[in-house]
């Protein structure tokens, strides 16, 4: 089955520790994204990558880091510099068309991070 | 800059009522795409529809319909004869051609359908 996998679904960490959230896709999509969602709020873009070995900051990149060494994988590290890391994190992927209509993003099931 | 506004934070209806979720957007691009996603309690976002800026035809899919009006920069979503399973948070999103596949989301509307 093609899709996006995020693990684990729930993650608990102590304050001051770095934590890495995984995101894997087998859809052969070029672009991948990380969003943060806080209770009662919309999704805010943290980082995105349109091609392997390249990524760009989104709207709230401070305190986060990413890598894109493989097309299928786009892990997100929440560092101790992130002031309020407790949130729901969603990963997405999409085809990156060079022409033609935009298809849209497909989302993983999310990881709920709680920092104690 | 692109922006999406969903003015309705929460809507509560009784089963079988019709309900419309509003979405207003701002963009300077002439080519752009509009989306609706559903987020059930499980958290995963489910794609519902995509519309491009050159296609103003309304669309119907079962109990769901969408009204796209460029003149008012709106892309409203109507659920006819709502059901309890429709309870979820619904997000409207916009992508400009110049921003690639990057999406800007509205704040979302929490829809509760009561039996």
PDB file of C-alpha atoms in Angstrom, chain A residues 100-102, chain B residues 2 25 27-34 51-54 70 94-100:
ATOM      1  CA  UNK A 100       0.239  20.989 -15.363  1.00  0.00           C
ATOM      2  CA  UNK A 101      -2.081  21.196 -12.398  1.00  0.00           C
ATOM      3  CA  UNK A 102      -1.054  20.950  -8.798  1.00  0.00           C
TER       4      UNK A 102
ATOM      5  CA  UNK B   2      -1.522  34.578   0.415  1.00  0.00           C
ATOM      6  CA  UNK B  25      -8.906  33.724   0.413  1.00  0.00           C
ATOM      7  CA  UNK B  27      -3.870  36.053  -3.396  1.00  0.00           C
ATOM      8  CA  UNK B  28      -2.100  38.172  -5.992  1.00  0.00           C
ATOM      9  CA  UNK B  29      -1.552  35.285  -8.381  1.00  0.00           C
ATOM     10  CA  UNK B  30      -3.886  34.699 -11.286  1.00  0.00           C
ATOM     11  CA  UNK B  31      -3.190  30.970 -11.159  1.00  0.00           C
ATOM     12  CA  UNK B  32      -3.848  29.298  -7.865  1.00  0.00           C
ATOM     13  CA  UNK B  33      -5.417  26.213  -6.340  1.00  0.00           C
ATOM     14  CA  UNK B  34      -7.929  25.833  -3.550  1.00  0.00           C
ATOM     15  CA  UNK B  51     -10.073  23.538  -7.532  1.00  0.00           C
ATOM     16  CA  UNK B  52      -7.952  25.640  -9.860  1.00  0.00           C
ATOM     17  CA  UNK B  53      -8.545  29.340 -10.371  1.00  0.00           C
ATOM     18  CA  UNK B  54      -9.728  28.936 -13.957  1.00  0.00           C
ATOM     19  CA  UNK B  70     -13.768  34.469  -7.775  1.00  0.00           C
ATOM     20  CA  UNK B  94      -4.629  27.809  -0.917  1.00  0.00           C
ATOM     21  CA  UNK B  95      -1.577  27.273  -3.101  1.00  0.00           C
ATOM     22  CA  UNK B  96      -0.286  29.874  -5.494  1.00  0.00           C
ATOM     23  CA  UNK B  97       1.398  28.773  -8.690  1.00  0.00           C
ATOM     24  CA  UNK B  98       4.463  30.831  -7.807  1.00  0.00           C
ATOM     25  CA  UNK B  99       4.877  29.035  -4.478  1.00  0.00           C
ATOM     26  CA  UNK B 100       4.995  25.569  -5.982  1.00  0.00           C
TER      27      UNK B 100
END
